[in-house]
């Protein structure tokens, strides 16, 4: 792990040195990795934690009384504790999942399916990721409920007046991204949850893009469910969590059945385990979650406030550089933004742009970003997206801007 201890004395070059992959080249150029909203890079501390788990502690969890079984269980449950502290919730209300997609499906099937009925409405925002749309569509098909969409303002922020007006008595569940994966917009989720709560609407927050960028206090947000994914916050792929209000989790039937989620099984019937284990059927991604625990330790070692401040400075620089590129349009200019910038360049398809940037060593994502409805709002099929993390540098932003100008010249 990085030796950085206090935000005041942070040496960001040393922080960057913790990430082995960032020091490679692509196409003979130094890599500029601007695709962290897609997946984040991993510090050595995380890679080593996974390696150490397989080399020294590998065993299944919650089943064996032998030493390795105990060590593996302790490490796995240790991640639950660490994550819970990180987002200010109780560990017993935190279900470890394979990521946000699983977490949101779990809410949809175990919470939504039993309670939604014909005439009910699930309210979603225009900026949701498909992971917070499609599960609700599947549940609506089965229950007769319908989906209502809360629209955006032209700058890519939520139209809060319209959102609150859409919270009519038929609305039973509201799904909102904490931070947009396309625009970077940070939504005022605490205020939104307060309004929803007044009207008896259950709130489901997709925190996938919030956890990597800022301190998140789930208890203070006041939602009913909060989902997030580990691989965007320096952890391994296939990791994540769902926090749920205790009374909801206690009342929810399991989503998947199998080992670990039971207390007693007879052919006549099964007594389910208590939450969170009720929702963790089968052998989980143990090594991955051990790595996620190390990732949380790493992020906490730096401090989320320091990370947020660092990224705010990087975003300001990035935006300024991009605004100077002829013919470049930024989509999403809300005042409160994380370091995620979607853009288009006049006369170029997003995929061509990303391919040309790749030849300059710059990795950006192009496409619909799993947000078709949002693409439709902006009237485009795809965008390019530069998404940064605290390990990026001001020099990389300048290299990116130079690459953009070169591509612009090439395109004529
Ligand atoms: C806002 C948002 N929600 C959900 C997801 C899905 O996360 P995962 O694929 O890790 O389950 C992503 C990933 O891109 C995302 O950005």
PDB file of C-alpha atoms and ligand atoms in Angstrom, residues 37-38 98-102 104 129 131 177 179-181 206 208-209 229 231-232 365, ligand 1:
ATOM      1  CA  UNK A  37     -15.680   5.014 -15.156  1.00  0.00           C
ATOM      2  CA  UNK A  38     -15.621   1.798 -17.157  1.00  0.00           C
ATOM      3  CA  UNK A  98     -20.933  -9.543  -7.866  1.00  0.00           C
ATOM      4  CA  UNK A  99     -21.521  -5.835  -8.510  1.00  0.00           C
ATOM      5  CA  UNK A 100     -24.225  -3.252  -9.015  1.00  0.00           C
ATOM      6  CA  UNK A 101     -26.039  -5.234 -11.695  1.00  0.00           C
ATOM      7  CA  UNK A 102     -26.617  -8.139  -9.328  1.00  0.00           C
ATOM      8  CA  UNK A 104     -30.146  -3.926  -8.474  1.00  0.00           C
ATOM      9  CA  UNK A 129     -27.610   3.007 -16.550  1.00  0.00           C
ATOM     10  CA  UNK A 131     -28.655  -1.863 -14.910  1.00  0.00           C
ATOM     11  CA  UNK A 177     -28.049   7.213 -10.039  1.00  0.00           C
ATOM     12  CA  UNK A 179     -23.534  10.043 -10.185  1.00  0.00           C
ATOM     13  CA  UNK A 180     -24.193   9.710 -13.928  1.00  0.00           C
ATOM     14  CA  UNK A 181     -21.727   7.392 -15.655  1.00  0.00           C
ATOM     15  CA  UNK A 206     -27.154   3.351  -7.875  1.00  0.00           C
ATOM     16  CA  UNK A 208     -21.560   2.763  -8.897  1.00  0.00           C
ATOM     17  CA  UNK A 209     -19.998   6.027 -10.008  1.00  0.00           C
ATOM     18  CA  UNK A 229     -19.666  -2.088  -7.610  1.00  0.00           C
ATOM     19  CA  UNK A 231     -14.160  -2.751  -9.778  1.00  0.00           C
ATOM     20  CA  UNK A 232     -14.677   0.974 -10.302  1.00  0.00           C
ATOM     21  CA  UNK A 365     -14.611   4.865 -24.027  1.00  0.00           C
TER      22      UNK A 365
HETATM   23  C1  LIG B   1     -24.037   4.007 -13.135  1.00  0.00           C
HETATM   24  C2  LIG B   1     -23.748   2.533 -13.310  1.00  0.00           C
HETATM   25  N1  LIG B   1     -24.638   1.653 -12.852  1.00  0.00           N
HETATM   26  C3  LIG B   1     -24.432   0.329 -12.965  1.00  0.00           C
HETATM   27  C4  LIG B   1     -23.305  -0.170 -13.561  1.00  0.00           C
HETATM   28  C5  LIG B   1     -23.122  -1.654 -13.661  1.00  0.00           C
HETATM   29  O1  LIG B   1     -22.095  -2.067 -12.850  1.00  0.00           O
HETATM   30  P1  LIG B   1     -21.548  -3.567 -12.931  1.00  0.00           P
HETATM   31  O2  LIG B   1     -21.402  -3.887 -14.395  1.00  0.00           O
HETATM   32  O3  LIG B   1     -20.257  -3.531 -12.222  1.00  0.00           O
HETATM   33  O4  LIG B   1     -22.545  -4.433 -12.266  1.00  0.00           O
HETATM   34  C6  LIG B   1     -22.349   0.711 -14.066  1.00  0.00           C
HETATM   35  C7  LIG B   1     -21.153   0.218 -14.779  1.00  0.00           C
HETATM   36  O5  LIG B   1     -20.742   0.733 -15.781  1.00  0.00           O
HETATM   37  C8  LIG B   1     -22.579   2.108 -13.925  1.00  0.00           C
HETATM   38  O6  LIG B   1     -21.696   3.006 -14.390  1.00  0.00           O
END
